[in-house]
PDB file of C-alpha atoms in Angstrom:
ATOM      1  CA  UNK P   1      13.249 117.984  -0.070  1.00 47.00           C
ATOM      2  CA  UNK P   2      12.366 114.316  -0.052  1.00 56.00           C
ATOM      3  CA  UNK P   3      15.234 113.184   2.161  1.00 66.00           C
ATOM      4  CA  UNK P   4      13.047 112.305   5.210  1.00 84.00           C
ATOM      5  CA  UNK P   5      10.728 110.307   2.953  1.00 92.00           C
ATOM      6  CA  UNK P   6      13.561 108.468   1.222  1.00 93.00           C
ATOM      7  CA  UNK P   7      15.215 107.718   4.587  1.00 95.00           C
ATOM      8  CA  UNK P   8      18.757 107.679   3.238  1.00 96.00           C
ATOM      9  CA  UNK P   9      21.164 107.309   6.165  1.00 96.00           C
ATOM     10  CA  UNK P  10      24.864 107.893   6.687  1.00 96.00           C
ATOM     11  CA  UNK P  11      25.336 104.110   6.436  1.00 97.00           C
ATOM     12  CA  UNK P  12      23.970 103.923   2.883  1.00 97.00           C
ATOM     13  CA  UNK P  13      25.919 103.368  -0.312  1.00 98.00           C
ATOM     14  CA  UNK P  14      24.022 105.122  -3.097  1.00 98.00           C
ATOM     15  CA  UNK P  15      24.629 104.219  -6.733  1.00 97.00           C
ATOM     16  CA  UNK P  16      25.167 107.282  -8.927  1.00 96.00           C
ATOM     17  CA  UNK P  17      24.559 106.114 -12.468  1.00 95.00           C
ATOM     18  CA  UNK P  18      22.284 108.751 -13.977  1.00 89.00           C
ATOM     19  CA  UNK P  19      23.807 111.455 -16.124  1.00 89.00           C
ATOM     20  CA  UNK P  20      23.685 114.867 -14.468  1.00 88.00           C
ATOM     21  CA  UNK P  21      21.915 116.070 -17.620  1.00 87.00           C
ATOM     22  CA  UNK P  22      18.868 114.085 -16.386  1.00 85.00           C
ATOM     23  CA  UNK P  23      17.106 115.931 -13.551  1.00 84.00           C
ATOM     24  CA  UNK P  24      16.436 112.608 -11.798  1.00 85.00           C
ATOM     25  CA  UNK P  25      20.176 112.490 -10.945  1.00 90.00           C
ATOM     26  CA  UNK P  26      19.423 115.033  -8.204  1.00 89.00           C
ATOM     27  CA  UNK P  27      17.581 112.216  -6.389  1.00 90.00           C
ATOM     28  CA  UNK P  28      20.830 110.239  -6.249  1.00 93.00           C
ATOM     29  CA  UNK P  29      23.111 113.097  -5.285  1.00 94.00           C
ATOM     30  CA  UNK P  30      21.399 115.499  -2.855  1.00 93.00           C
ATOM     31  CA  UNK P  31      19.733 113.068  -0.412  1.00 93.00           C
ATOM     32  CA  UNK P  32      23.061 111.197  -0.265  1.00 95.00           C
ATOM     33  CA  UNK P  33      25.079 114.278   0.583  1.00 95.00           C
ATOM     34  CA  UNK P  34      22.498 115.612   3.033  1.00 95.00           C
ATOM     35  CA  UNK P  35      22.532 112.290   4.932  1.00 95.00           C
ATOM     36  CA  UNK P  36      26.323 111.980   4.823  1.00 96.00           C
ATOM     37  CA  UNK P  37      26.016 108.705   2.896  1.00 97.00           C
ATOM     38  CA  UNK P  38      28.489 107.370   0.349  1.00 98.00           C
ATOM     39  CA  UNK P  39      27.860 108.187  -3.311  1.00 97.00           C
ATOM     40  CA  UNK P  40      29.336 105.469  -5.524  1.00 98.00           C
ATOM     41  CA  UNK P  41      29.988 106.600  -9.100  1.00 97.00           C
ATOM     42  CA  UNK P  42      28.774 103.976 -11.543  1.00 96.00           C
ATOM     43  CA  UNK P  43      30.730 102.466 -14.414  1.00 95.00           C
ATOM     44  CA  UNK P  44      30.901 104.265 -17.748  1.00 92.00           C
ATOM     45  CA  UNK P  45      31.310 101.162 -19.895  1.00 93.00           C
ATOM     46  CA  UNK P  46      29.128  98.158 -20.768  1.00 92.00           C
ATOM     47  CA  UNK P  47      28.539  97.477 -17.044  1.00 92.00           C
ATOM     48  CA  UNK P  48      25.893 100.223 -16.980  1.00 94.00           C
ATOM     49  CA  UNK P  49      23.149  97.633 -17.623  1.00 95.00           C
ATOM     50  CA  UNK P  50      22.362  93.955 -17.179  1.00 95.00           C
ATOM     51  CA  UNK P  51      24.769  91.436 -15.698  1.00 96.00           C
ATOM     52  CA  UNK P  52      27.618  93.948 -15.539  1.00 97.00           C
ATOM     53  CA  UNK P  53      25.511  96.332 -13.491  1.00 97.00           C
ATOM     54  CA  UNK P  54      24.323  93.512 -11.239  1.00 97.00           C
ATOM     55  CA  UNK P  55      27.925  92.544 -10.494  1.00 97.00           C
ATOM     56  CA  UNK P  56      28.872  96.184  -9.884  1.00 97.00           C
ATOM     57  CA  UNK P  57      25.998  96.721  -7.430  1.00 98.00           C
ATOM     58  CA  UNK P  58      26.852  93.550  -5.524  1.00 98.00           C
ATOM     59  CA  UNK P  59      30.627  94.213  -5.467  1.00 98.00           C
ATOM     60  CA  UNK P  60      30.122  97.750  -4.143  1.00 98.00           C
ATOM     61  CA  UNK P  61      27.364  96.712  -1.686  1.00 98.00           C
ATOM     62  CA  UNK P  62      24.937  99.324  -3.003  1.00 98.00           C
ATOM     63  CA  UNK P  63      22.013  99.890  -0.628  1.00 98.00           C
ATOM     64  CA  UNK P  64      20.133 102.603  -2.566  1.00 98.00           C
ATOM     65  CA  UNK P  65      19.359 102.536  -6.283  1.00 98.00           C
ATOM     66  CA  UNK P  66      17.512 105.287  -8.168  1.00 95.00           C
ATOM     67  CA  UNK P  67      16.640 104.295 -11.710  1.00 94.00           C
ATOM     68  CA  UNK P  68      14.076 104.173 -14.454  1.00 94.00           C
ATOM     69  CA  UNK P  69      12.071 100.926 -14.467  1.00 97.00           C
ATOM     70  CA  UNK P  70      13.541  99.945 -17.843  1.00 97.00           C
ATOM     71  CA  UNK P  71      17.023  99.785 -16.308  1.00 96.00           C
ATOM     72  CA  UNK P  72      15.698  97.693 -13.429  1.00 96.00           C
ATOM     73  CA  UNK P  73      14.335  95.143 -15.914  1.00 97.00           C
ATOM     74  CA  UNK P  74      17.890  94.513 -17.174  1.00 96.00           C
ATOM     75  CA  UNK P  75      19.077  93.405 -13.731  1.00 96.00           C
ATOM     76  CA  UNK P  76      18.159  89.735 -13.711  1.00 90.00           C
ATOM     77  CA  UNK P  77      19.578  88.660 -10.327  1.00 95.00           C
ATOM     78  CA  UNK P  78      18.668  90.032  -6.916  1.00 96.00           C
ATOM     79  CA  UNK P  79      21.065  92.459  -5.242  1.00 97.00           C
ATOM     80  CA  UNK P  80      20.862  91.425  -1.573  1.00 97.00           C
ATOM     81  CA  UNK P  81      22.359  94.666  -0.209  1.00 98.00           C
ATOM     82  CA  UNK P  82      19.602  96.844  -1.748  1.00 98.00           C
ATOM     83  CA  UNK P  83      17.281  98.200   0.918  1.00 98.00           C
ATOM     84  CA  UNK P  84      15.739 101.049  -1.075  1.00 98.00           C
ATOM     85  CA  UNK P  85      14.732 101.415  -4.719  1.00 98.00           C
ATOM     86  CA  UNK P  86      13.471 104.690  -6.124  1.00 96.00           C
ATOM     87  CA  UNK P  87      11.931 104.372  -9.572  1.00 96.00           C
ATOM     88  CA  UNK P  88      10.898 107.304 -11.715  1.00 93.00           C
ATOM     89  CA  UNK P  89      11.001 108.735 -15.210  1.00 90.00           C
ATOM     90  CA  UNK P  90       8.508 106.290 -16.739  1.00 93.00           C
ATOM     91  CA  UNK P  91       5.629 104.008 -15.783  1.00 95.00           C
ATOM     92  CA  UNK P  92       6.655 101.203 -13.426  1.00 97.00           C
ATOM     93  CA  UNK P  93       5.070  97.852 -14.355  1.00 96.00           C
ATOM     94  CA  UNK P  94       3.350  96.087 -11.448  1.00 95.00           C
ATOM     95  CA  UNK P  95       5.182  92.825 -12.183  1.00 95.00           C
ATOM     96  CA  UNK P  96       8.493  94.618 -11.667  1.00 97.00           C
ATOM     97  CA  UNK P  97       7.342  95.643  -8.193  1.00 97.00           C
ATOM     98  CA  UNK P  98       6.555  92.017  -7.379  1.00 96.00           C
ATOM     99  CA  UNK P  99       9.885  90.845  -8.725  1.00 96.00           C
ATOM    100  CA  UNK P 100      11.937  93.295  -6.636  1.00 98.00           C
ATOM    101  CA  UNK P 101       9.912  93.294  -3.406  1.00 97.00           C
ATOM    102  CA  UNK P 102      11.629  91.722  -0.403  1.00 97.00           C
ATOM    103  CA  UNK P 103      11.159  91.999   3.350  1.00 96.00           C
ATOM    104  CA  UNK P 104      13.084  95.040   4.535  1.00 96.00           C
ATOM    105  CA  UNK P 105      13.297  96.626   1.062  1.00 98.00           C
ATOM    106  CA  UNK P 106      11.326  99.782   0.246  1.00 98.00           C
ATOM    107  CA  UNK P 107      10.330 100.667  -3.279  1.00 98.00           C
ATOM    108  CA  UNK P 108       9.059 104.151  -4.030  1.00 97.00           C
ATOM    109  CA  UNK P 109       7.616 105.439  -7.276  1.00 97.00           C
ATOM    110  CA  UNK P 110       8.415 109.119  -7.766  1.00 94.00           C
ATOM    111  CA  UNK P 111       6.762 111.505 -10.206  1.00 94.00           C
ATOM    112  CA  UNK P 112       7.460 115.055 -11.176  1.00 88.00           C
ATOM    113  CA  UNK P 113       8.067 117.006 -14.318  1.00 84.00           C
ATOM    114  CA  UNK P 114      11.318 118.970 -14.549  1.00 76.00           C
ATOM    115  CA  UNK P 115       9.407 122.188 -13.836  1.00 77.00           C
ATOM    116  CA  UNK P 116       8.785 120.969 -10.267  1.00 78.00           C
ATOM    117  CA  UNK P 117      12.493 120.572  -9.509  1.00 72.00           C
ATOM    118  CA  UNK P 118      12.404 116.810 -10.082  1.00 82.00           C
ATOM    119  CA  UNK P 119       9.986 114.989  -7.764  1.00 89.00           C
ATOM    120  CA  UNK P 120       6.578 116.253  -6.657  1.00 91.00           C
ATOM    121  CA  UNK P 121       4.726 113.047  -5.657  1.00 94.00           C
ATOM    122  CA  UNK P 122       5.623 109.613  -4.362  1.00 96.00           C
ATOM    123  CA  UNK P 123       3.982 106.274  -3.691  1.00 96.00           C
ATOM    124  CA  UNK P 124       5.305 103.314  -1.732  1.00 97.00           C
ATOM    125  CA  UNK P 125       5.033 100.332  -4.060  1.00 98.00           C
ATOM    126  CA  UNK P 126       3.855  96.985  -2.737  1.00 97.00           C
ATOM    127  CA  UNK P 127       3.113  93.749  -4.580  1.00 95.00           C
ATOM    128  CA  UNK P 128      -0.532  93.247  -5.564  1.00 91.00           C
ATOM    129  CA  UNK P 129      -1.339  96.951  -5.183  1.00 95.00           C
ATOM    130  CA  UNK P 130      -1.777  99.414  -8.027  1.00 95.00           C
ATOM    131  CA  UNK P 131       1.198 101.534  -9.040  1.00 96.00           C
ATOM    132  CA  UNK P 132       0.102 105.157  -8.716  1.00 94.00           C
ATOM    133  CA  UNK P 133       1.659 108.604  -8.630  1.00 93.00           C
ATOM    134  CA  UNK P 134       0.821 108.681  -4.929  1.00 94.00           C
ATOM    135  CA  UNK P 135       0.682 111.760  -2.768  1.00 95.00           C
ATOM    136  CA  UNK P 136       2.452 115.123  -2.937  1.00 94.00           C
ATOM    137  CA  UNK P 137       5.750 115.642  -1.142  1.00 91.00           C
ATOM    138  CA  UNK P 138       5.554 118.122   1.738  1.00 89.00           C
ATOM    139  CA  UNK P 139       5.106 121.715   0.470  1.00 88.00           C
ATOM    140  CA  UNK P 140       3.623 120.571  -2.875  1.00 91.00           C
ATOM    141  CA  UNK P 141      -0.018 120.665  -3.939  1.00 92.00           C
ATOM    142  CA  UNK P 142      -1.461 118.529  -6.729  1.00 93.00           C
ATOM    143  CA  UNK P 143      -4.676 119.262  -8.595  1.00 92.00           C
ATOM    144  CA  UNK P 144      -6.457 117.406 -11.362  1.00 93.00           C
ATOM    145  CA  UNK P 145      -8.082 120.069 -13.532  1.00 95.00           C
ATOM    146  CA  UNK P 146     -10.331 120.046 -16.601  1.00 95.00           C
ATOM    147  CA  UNK P 147      -9.822 122.158 -19.731  1.00 93.00           C
ATOM    148  CA  UNK P 148     -11.415 125.152 -17.973  1.00 94.00           C
ATOM    149  CA  UNK P 149      -8.868 124.779 -15.122  1.00 93.00           C
ATOM    150  CA  UNK P 150     -11.545 123.650 -12.684  1.00 95.00           C
ATOM    151  CA  UNK P 151     -11.102 120.646 -10.391  1.00 95.00           C
ATOM    152  CA  UNK P 152     -12.512 117.390 -11.756  1.00 95.00           C
ATOM    153  CA  UNK P 153     -14.713 115.109  -9.683  1.00 92.00           C
ATOM    154  CA  UNK P 154     -13.059 112.376  -7.645  1.00 87.00           C
ATOM    155  CA  UNK P 155     -11.746 109.642  -9.955  1.00 84.00           C
ATOM    156  CA  UNK P 156     -12.294 111.951 -12.937  1.00 87.00           C
ATOM    157  CA  UNK P 157      -9.693 112.526 -15.609  1.00 91.00           C
ATOM    158  CA  UNK P 158      -7.900 115.746 -16.396  1.00 94.00           C
ATOM    159  CA  UNK P 159      -4.511 117.404 -16.383  1.00 94.00           C
ATOM    160  CA  UNK P 160      -2.137 117.150 -13.425  1.00 92.00           C
ATOM    161  CA  UNK P 161      -1.283 120.601 -12.120  1.00 92.00           C
ATOM    162  CA  UNK P 162       1.322 121.003  -9.416  1.00 92.00           C
ATOM    163  CA  UNK P 163       1.863 123.937  -7.091  1.00 90.00           C
ATOM    164  CA  UNK P 164       4.363 124.782  -4.417  1.00 86.00           C
ATOM    165  CA  UNK P 165       7.574 126.724  -3.771  1.00 82.00           C
ATOM    166  CA  UNK P 166       9.774 124.460  -5.916  1.00 76.00           C
ATOM    167  CA  UNK P 167       7.706 124.916  -9.093  1.00 80.00           C
ATOM    168  CA  UNK P 168       9.493 126.956 -11.739  1.00 73.00           C
ATOM    169  CA  UNK P 169       8.013 130.300 -12.719  1.00 76.00           C
ATOM    170  CA  UNK P 170       6.911 130.730 -16.308  1.00 64.00           C
TER     171      UNK P 170
END
């Protein structure tokens, strides 16, 4: 579980805006409950994006936001209460990292196909540094393999293969 890495605390107010049909919603719900934080259900109307979402996040003093980078691009104003952003589900543009970086605010990029029970790797995002998939969460192993399922040389290209107890069988 990524809770120690995410560092959600009992003082946090976590926005819950992802549909539970999207596996990434687990990243909003479980770390929040484990830490004893407050899970704030998001709006179900036009305030799910853009200015309406910005106002909602500010009004409810949200400190943790998990979202796809595309949603983050719709929020044009800063949300001062945010101390932690977890982005996943698609490639995060480097300029978005620069736009949302602030002293005291952590931004993590998470990666993991559904078969790995949501997240398998993470990377702390900082301005002027490449956005990568990062390193495996504890208990996971990540391999880059060629078509013969052999490890590729360092900096080589291949398929990402993930192992560990949370990987689905089959």
